């Protein structure tokens, strides 16, 4: 080991890479980490963090409107996009500095450079025109928005990366995609006053979430004024003489907007990194293939996070980093646990879920009970906002175990985090029932739904 410059070299300074580098350095390992763009990676620079800040920004018009029912008269509000972008930039610059200094402070060495593999122990740092060697190499290069070269006029389109930093807020936007990024941005732009159309090829937005929530969110977004066109794709995008964009949809309809944002999936960053030369196995979409310990087919090369295309979420990349440290440096082989991951969609209203959707549970269990509550949250009584909150527990009738919890409504993401604990622990519906309610809250519904609304036995609703 002494023959190498580093015990560990990490490629990619995002959520997973920075965590692995920092913890390995804390253990006394000689660590280097290269980041080609900005430390913090997707989550901090152009993902979770700026997205959530923009979600907050976009919620104010509803808060102003809701205030009237509580006796407030709010003068007409105005919004300044450049102020939001500049304040967001300040905040992510602060976080970026913390990410880098956490590695430096732990004794790791940070490089602002693209890195590629020369052989199984040698890394070329392109920005420094320098080569370093390492005993263990961790690839944590994340992913990027999938391009859509088949779309005529794709060069006029933007992706989530650019959406954060538009020079000016468009008057109208079309977003193509039905995943959480598309849905969240549709709500953000709509909240900021942009005429928003969401175009999705599937039958309902947010595939893989519980159908009840998907439909209710769809209806609520439409009620707010977001146009959602399912079973639809764009055929071409053209700049018109007025400088706006015309989009022909598969339905034959044409939209005229100022921006088209594509959110049709993400691809792993594995190109031009020397992986093929070293013989690192890649999967169909270019993701790095790893075993249950995040080890590639080359035994000193590991990969974690989005680049492995397992579960593409920040806490998962961090968890995989911690498991990698246990396995590679603590002689304690530990597989990441990808089961029962709580997650949120920061749509408006928000979604928070953990565990199996009703449809998934029906496929896997012969007899399930569904507890469901749909109600107007208390805060909307005086505000007069016509928006329902939806909560659902999916229970295995045999073992009484709660298999899934699904929430649509204010603070659903916060609730999902806490529901992750009982579901991970395998608690039963009776454990929920024995838990005292916190009153008055929306979350109390979760422990007061005593009777199932319906049962599904062998796929048949009873
Ligand atoms: C718009 C958006 C919103 C999101 N919202 C959420 C959310 O709310 N919650 C959530 O949990 N997740 C969210 N995610 C997903 C989350 O950001 C990712 O799952 C997470 O960042 C993955 O971490 P990672 O370490 O695998 O990769 P990344 O964070 O992507 O880091 C990879 C880094 O590697 C660098 N890199 C790539 N190639 C090289 C190279 N050859 N040399 C040097 N450096 C290189 C990149 O510049 C990048 O900084 C969101 C993503 C997007 C795009």
XYZ file of C-alpha atoms and ligand atoms in Angstrom:
515
model
C 0.000 0.000 0.000
C 2.863 2.311 0.815
C 3.819 2.254 -2.845
C 0.752 4.279 -3.823
C 0.229 8.016 -3.408
C -3.124 7.430 -1.715
C -4.922 4.683 0.173
C -8.143 5.907 -1.443
C -8.786 8.143 -4.411
C -12.369 9.277 -4.959
C -13.590 10.511 -8.334
C -16.553 12.841 -7.893
C -17.148 15.322 -5.071
C -20.909 14.918 -4.655
C -22.992 13.487 -1.821
C -21.467 10.001 -1.901
C -17.877 10.868 -2.847
C -17.411 13.609 -0.271
C -18.821 11.463 2.515
C -16.521 8.547 1.655
C -13.454 10.804 1.319
C -14.112 12.635 4.571
C -14.753 9.528 6.657
C -11.787 7.626 5.176
C -9.540 10.618 5.935
C -10.889 10.724 9.485
C -9.798 7.095 9.833
C -6.257 8.195 9.026
C -6.253 7.023 5.424
C -4.388 9.031 2.800
C -7.245 10.300 0.670
C -7.479 12.295 -2.542
C -10.709 13.420 -4.184
C -11.225 15.052 -7.587
C -14.255 17.120 -8.537
C -14.501 18.542 -12.044
C -17.231 21.103 -11.401
C -18.212 22.112 -7.882
C -17.873 20.267 -4.565
C -21.291 19.302 -3.232
C -22.316 17.664 -6.505
C -25.802 17.469 -7.935
C -27.659 17.648 -4.637
C -26.068 20.844 -3.412
C -25.334 22.665 -6.652
C -28.211 21.753 -8.978
C -30.504 19.293 -7.259
C -32.171 18.877 -3.882
C -30.991 22.084 -2.220
C -31.680 24.771 -4.864
C -34.829 22.868 -5.807
C -36.195 23.037 -2.259
C -35.313 26.738 -2.012
C -37.268 27.332 -5.218
C -40.173 25.284 -3.871
C -40.297 27.617 -0.856
C -40.156 30.638 -3.147
C -43.000 29.344 -5.263
C -45.290 28.723 -2.295
C -45.589 32.354 -1.210
C -48.443 33.350 -3.542
C -50.646 30.676 -1.956
C -49.606 31.769 1.525
C -50.512 35.363 0.651
C -53.895 34.253 -0.696
C -54.584 31.948 2.267
C -53.790 34.735 4.740
C -57.030 36.565 3.866
C -59.208 33.974 5.635
C -57.145 34.560 8.768
C -57.837 38.271 8.699
C -54.714 39.488 6.919
C -54.841 41.886 4.094
C -51.655 41.509 2.073
C -50.874 44.249 -0.444
C -50.283 43.077 -3.993
C -47.040 41.150 -4.022
C -44.391 41.213 -6.703
C -41.619 38.744 -7.394
C -38.055 39.314 -8.558
C -36.461 36.232 -10.133
C -32.873 37.587 -10.206
C -33.035 38.139 -6.438
C -34.060 34.525 -5.884
C -31.292 33.234 -8.182
C -28.661 35.437 -6.521
C -29.699 34.416 -2.999
C -29.756 30.753 -4.028
C -26.243 31.174 -5.477
C -25.006 32.615 -2.190
C -26.428 29.713 -0.227
C -25.023 26.993 -2.469
C -21.613 28.709 -2.521
C -21.692 28.561 1.287
C -22.557 24.854 1.233
C -19.994 24.130 -1.469
C -17.267 25.645 0.713
C -18.391 23.526 3.663
C -18.290 20.333 1.602
C -14.750 21.047 0.461
C -13.483 22.206 3.830
C -14.939 19.124 5.540
C -12.640 16.968 3.412
C -9.671 19.321 3.829
C -10.292 19.503 7.571
C -10.291 15.722 7.873
C -6.889 15.612 6.169
C -7.995 14.640 2.652
C -6.576 16.314 -0.437
C -9.065 17.988 -2.781
C -8.478 18.557 -6.499
C -10.539 20.755 -8.792
C -10.089 18.573 -11.811
C -11.703 16.033 -14.032
C -10.252 12.588 -13.338
C -9.969 9.511 -15.467
C -8.518 6.067 -14.995
C -5.265 5.077 -16.677
C -5.081 1.642 -15.093
C -6.564 -0.028 -12.025
C -4.338 1.974 -9.674
C -3.570 5.113 -11.702
C -5.678 8.236 -12.135
C -5.010 11.101 -14.501
C -6.059 14.526 -13.208
C -6.770 16.388 -16.416
C -6.996 19.857 -14.870
C -3.552 19.494 -13.346
C -2.029 17.362 -16.068
C -0.820 15.077 -13.365
C -1.035 11.393 -12.575
C -1.567 9.919 -9.140
C -1.825 6.366 -7.858
C -4.101 4.816 -5.281
C -4.603 1.469 -3.628
C -8.408 1.746 -3.685
C -10.444 3.846 -6.122
C -14.029 4.928 -5.566
C -16.103 6.200 -8.472
C -18.900 8.522 -7.380
C -19.433 10.555 -10.522
C -23.229 10.726 -10.321
C -25.432 11.379 -13.313
C -26.764 14.051 -15.637
C -30.049 14.782 -17.396
C -30.704 12.389 -20.283
C -30.548 14.247 -23.594
C -33.190 13.738 -26.278
C -31.280 13.873 -29.569
C -34.182 12.252 -31.447
C -36.358 15.296 -30.782
C -36.145 17.723 -33.688
C -35.214 21.054 -32.160
C -33.801 19.526 -28.968
C -31.071 22.171 -29.069
C -33.705 24.746 -28.039
C -34.542 22.814 -24.869
C -33.150 23.147 -21.363
C -32.719 20.636 -18.547
C -33.028 20.956 -14.777
C -29.396 22.188 -14.639
C -30.211 25.301 -16.674
C -33.655 25.840 -15.135
C -32.052 27.024 -11.899
C -30.155 29.839 -13.571
C -32.360 31.195 -16.336
C -31.581 34.821 -17.120
C -35.255 35.624 -16.867
C -38.367 33.854 -15.795
C -40.306 32.641 -18.849
C -43.927 33.682 -19.348
C -44.808 30.136 -20.399
C -42.957 26.847 -20.069
C -43.529 23.314 -21.241
C -41.926 20.566 -19.193
C -41.651 17.121 -20.692
C -41.513 14.203 -18.267
C -43.588 12.670 -15.520
C -41.014 11.867 -12.852
C -40.470 13.765 -9.642
C -38.125 16.350 -11.180
C -40.656 17.246 -13.902
C -43.516 17.423 -11.405
C -41.580 19.497 -8.883
C -40.429 22.002 -11.495
C -43.974 22.259 -12.906
C -45.156 23.309 -9.463
C -42.220 25.658 -8.953
C -42.727 27.496 -12.236
C -46.483 27.643 -11.798
C -46.097 29.034 -8.279
C -43.755 31.717 -9.588
C -46.428 32.807 -12.046
C -45.315 30.979 -15.179
C -47.992 29.453 -17.421
C -47.001 25.793 -17.121
C -47.761 22.719 -19.193
C -46.546 19.269 -18.206
C -46.343 16.772 -21.043
C -45.920 13.116 -20.172
C -45.994 10.041 -22.375
C -47.327 7.726 -19.630
C -50.882 7.330 -18.440
C -50.344 9.120 -15.118
C -47.583 11.255 -13.599
C -45.159 9.796 -11.035
C -45.084 6.132 -12.000
C -44.146 3.797 -9.153
C -45.949 5.935 -6.570
C -49.329 4.915 -5.189
C -52.016 5.450 -7.845
C -54.369 7.137 -5.379
C -51.770 9.836 -4.680
C -50.822 10.177 -8.334
C -54.408 10.827 -9.389
C -55.155 13.181 -6.510
C -51.991 15.170 -7.096
C -52.767 15.372 -10.813
C -56.265 16.729 -10.090
C -54.980 19.197 -7.514
C -52.257 20.511 -9.813
C -54.801 20.983 -12.595
C -57.129 22.803 -10.211
C -54.285 25.202 -9.449
C -53.943 25.911 -13.164
C -51.131 23.605 -14.319
C -51.985 21.954 -17.609
C -51.097 18.237 -17.583
C -51.155 16.310 -20.838
C -50.611 12.569 -20.362
C -50.244 10.050 -23.209
C -48.452 12.805 -25.036
C -44.954 13.536 -26.335
C -43.426 16.403 -28.253
C -42.696 15.812 -31.955
C -40.614 18.889 -32.653
C -39.584 22.222 -31.154
C -39.053 25.257 -33.393
C -38.093 28.834 -32.705
C -40.725 31.116 -34.243
C -40.117 34.592 -35.711
C -41.200 36.181 -32.424
C -38.362 34.338 -30.683
C -40.715 32.014 -28.779
C -40.807 28.227 -29.107
C -43.514 26.317 -30.948
C -43.894 22.698 -29.888
C -45.871 20.152 -31.852
C -47.343 17.473 -29.606
C -48.238 13.928 -30.628
C -51.906 14.893 -30.238
C -51.497 17.305 -33.139
C -51.803 20.293 -30.823
C -49.179 23.060 -30.968
C -48.011 24.917 -27.888
C -46.189 28.223 -27.914
C -43.923 28.774 -24.922
C -40.724 30.587 -23.948
C -38.869 27.578 -22.563
C -39.044 23.834 -23.051
C -37.539 21.813 -20.234
C -36.795 18.133 -20.699
C -36.884 15.950 -17.587
C -37.046 12.521 -19.162
C -34.570 10.676 -16.967
C -30.926 10.740 -15.963
C -27.835 8.996 -17.289
C -24.795 7.865 -15.287
C -21.549 9.805 -15.777
C -19.291 7.050 -17.061
C -18.169 8.357 -20.420
C -14.581 9.325 -21.300
C -13.299 8.210 -17.921
C -11.092 5.345 -19.040
C -13.458 2.769 -17.542
C -13.595 0.583 -20.631
C -9.793 0.592 -20.937
C -9.431 -0.652 -17.377
C -12.194 -3.212 -17.954
C -14.768 -1.882 -15.479
C -18.082 -3.538 -16.354
C -20.897 -1.209 -17.401
C -24.591 -2.067 -17.589
C -27.071 -1.346 -20.375
C -27.528 2.342 -19.620
C -23.821 2.854 -18.979
C -24.175 2.512 -15.200
C -21.315 0.863 -13.337
C -22.156 -2.694 -12.351
C -21.352 -3.434 -8.701
C -21.824 -6.336 -6.320
C -23.743 -6.135 -3.042
C -20.775 -4.325 -1.447
C -20.497 -1.682 -4.206
C -17.386 -3.350 -5.613
C -16.937 -3.423 -9.391
C -15.561 -6.420 -11.284
C -12.081 -4.912 -10.668
C -11.503 -5.705 -7.011
C -9.857 -2.420 -5.918
C -12.364 -0.247 -7.802
C -15.695 0.580 -6.189
C -18.693 2.674 -7.203
C -21.494 4.297 -5.253
C -24.387 6.679 -5.779
C -26.209 7.641 -8.950
C -23.449 6.297 -11.209
C -24.515 2.774 -10.219
C -28.181 3.449 -11.061
C -29.521 1.680 -7.998
C -31.644 4.189 -6.070
C -30.906 7.761 -7.125
C -31.294 9.746 -3.925
C -28.828 11.689 -1.819
C -29.301 9.763 1.451
C -28.823 6.529 -0.484
C -25.509 7.717 -1.970
C -24.382 8.701 1.542
C -25.489 5.370 3.001
C -23.626 3.516 0.246
C -20.532 5.578 1.074
C -20.730 4.577 4.738
C -21.162 0.901 3.806
C -18.177 1.182 1.473
C -16.054 2.540 4.341
C -17.102 -0.342 6.605
C -16.284 -2.875 3.893
C -13.068 -1.438 2.490
C -11.452 0.074 5.593
C -12.990 -1.460 8.706
C -12.899 -5.103 7.770
C -16.656 -5.226 8.268
C -18.298 -6.143 4.935
C -21.581 -4.212 4.856
C -24.127 -4.165 2.048
C -26.234 -1.081 1.509
C -29.825 -1.690 2.545
C -32.127 -0.453 -0.204
C -35.299 -1.766 1.347
C -38.115 0.501 2.636
C -36.628 3.866 1.710
C -38.754 6.824 2.761
C -38.925 9.511 0.118
C -40.707 12.704 -0.844
C -41.835 14.563 -3.915
C -41.788 18.298 -3.287
C -44.824 18.849 -5.411
C -47.576 21.159 -4.244
C -49.188 19.507 -2.353
C -46.246 17.442 -1.237
C -45.950 13.663 -1.335
C -44.247 11.602 1.358
C -44.112 7.845 1.201
C -42.441 4.814 2.628
C -42.845 1.176 1.704
C -45.142 -0.522 -0.781
C -47.857 1.141 -2.820
C -51.237 -0.557 -2.788
C -50.616 -2.051 -6.232
C -47.205 -3.432 -5.248
C -48.607 -4.872 -2.017
C -51.440 -6.577 -3.913
C -48.889 -8.252 -6.172
C -46.841 -9.544 -3.259
C -49.426 -10.317 -0.553
C -52.578 -12.457 -0.741
C -54.613 -10.380 1.680
C -54.122 -6.694 2.394
C -56.100 -4.034 4.216
C -56.175 -0.416 3.116
C -56.804 2.366 5.609
C -57.501 5.643 3.880
C -58.383 9.134 5.021
C -59.116 12.056 2.742
C -59.861 15.326 4.479
C -59.406 19.060 4.332
C -56.385 19.971 6.477
C -57.242 22.372 9.309
C -55.146 25.180 7.862
C -57.420 25.181 4.802
C -60.611 25.595 6.812
C -60.224 29.339 7.295
C -58.130 29.870 4.191
C -60.973 28.359 2.177
C -58.491 26.560 -0.049
C -60.229 23.639 -1.688
C -57.437 21.106 -1.265
C -57.648 17.679 0.282
C -55.025 15.805 2.241
C -54.771 12.086 1.589
C -53.301 9.462 3.919
C -53.140 5.794 3.348
C -51.778 2.794 5.212
C -51.372 -0.525 3.446
C -51.358 -3.442 5.894
C -50.655 -7.148 5.471
C -53.828 -8.728 6.903
C -51.916 -11.876 7.831
C -48.995 -10.496 9.862
C -50.650 -7.081 10.559
C -47.407 -5.460 9.429
C -47.755 -1.975 7.926
C -46.329 -2.414 4.428
C -46.752 1.093 3.088
C -47.616 4.601 4.238
C -48.578 7.255 1.679
C -49.311 10.898 2.311
C -50.297 13.760 0.041
C -50.551 17.143 1.684
C -48.652 19.781 3.652
C -45.467 18.502 5.331
C -45.864 15.021 3.850
C -42.077 14.750 3.395
C -41.465 15.483 7.067
C -44.033 12.834 8.044
C -42.506 10.276 5.674
C -39.160 10.656 7.425
C -40.719 9.692 10.754
C -42.906 6.954 9.282
C -39.725 5.445 7.886
C -38.808 4.335 11.425
C -41.877 2.185 12.282
C -42.015 0.725 8.792
C -38.325 -0.110 8.821
C -38.805 -1.677 12.241
C -41.622 -3.825 10.830
C -44.235 -2.499 13.253
C -47.852 -3.602 12.995
C -51.108 -1.720 12.558
C -51.809 -2.463 16.229
C -48.569 -0.625 17.146
C -49.892 2.372 15.226
C -53.265 2.067 17.000
C -51.602 1.925 20.434
C -49.793 5.192 19.718
C -51.401 8.272 21.226
C -52.416 10.938 18.725
C -50.913 14.424 18.753
C -53.838 16.810 18.553
C -54.613 18.877 16.575
C -52.371 17.746 13.743
C -52.920 16.248 10.338
C -50.567 13.387 11.221
C -52.898 12.166 13.964
C -54.952 10.505 11.225
C -52.116 8.004 10.892
C -52.853 6.566 14.343
C -56.624 6.981 14.341
C -57.691 5.100 11.228
C -59.101 2.136 13.144
C -61.179 0.430 10.462
C -59.926 -0.590 7.040
C -61.729 1.131 4.181
C -61.347 -1.984 2.079
C -59.484 -5.227 1.747
C -57.864 -6.771 -1.323
C -57.804 -10.582 -1.270
C -55.979 -12.387 -4.054
C -56.199 -9.289 -6.184
C -59.990 -8.851 -5.655
C -61.291 -5.868 -3.724
C -63.555 -7.031 -0.892
C -33.215 18.499 -9.951
C -32.852 17.406 -8.976
C -33.499 17.352 -7.765
C -33.176 16.358 -6.849
N -33.848 16.335 -5.660
C -33.558 15.375 -4.754
C -34.215 15.345 -3.496
O -35.083 16.175 -3.215
N -33.860 14.392 -2.609
C -32.903 13.443 -2.892
O -32.596 12.615 -2.054
N -32.262 13.442 -4.086
C -32.571 14.381 -5.016
N -31.900 14.401 -6.217
C -30.921 13.325 -6.509
C -29.585 13.603 -5.843
O -29.123 14.878 -6.219
C -28.591 12.534 -6.249
O -29.140 11.264 -5.964
C -27.261 12.666 -5.515
O -26.689 13.922 -5.747
C -26.308 11.550 -5.948
O -25.054 11.735 -5.354
P -23.744 11.144 -6.041
O -22.646 11.345 -5.059
O -23.997 9.798 -6.563
O -23.509 12.049 -7.328
P -23.481 13.613 -7.555
O -24.017 14.347 -6.401
O -24.106 13.829 -8.877
O -21.924 13.941 -7.621
C -21.119 13.494 -8.669
C -20.021 14.511 -8.885
O -19.028 13.939 -9.693
C -18.489 14.945 -10.528
N -17.840 14.277 -11.654
C -18.416 13.571 -12.658
N -17.472 13.023 -13.442
C -16.284 13.403 -12.943
C -14.935 13.136 -13.303
N -14.619 12.337 -14.337
N -13.943 13.682 -12.578
C -14.236 14.469 -11.510
N -15.485 14.741 -11.108
C -16.495 14.201 -11.807
C -19.705 15.781 -10.903
O -19.333 17.076 -11.290
C -20.492 15.764 -9.587
O -20.205 16.897 -8.792
C -32.178 15.398 -7.154
C -31.523 15.456 -8.381
C -31.852 16.443 -9.289
C -31.144 16.489 -10.609
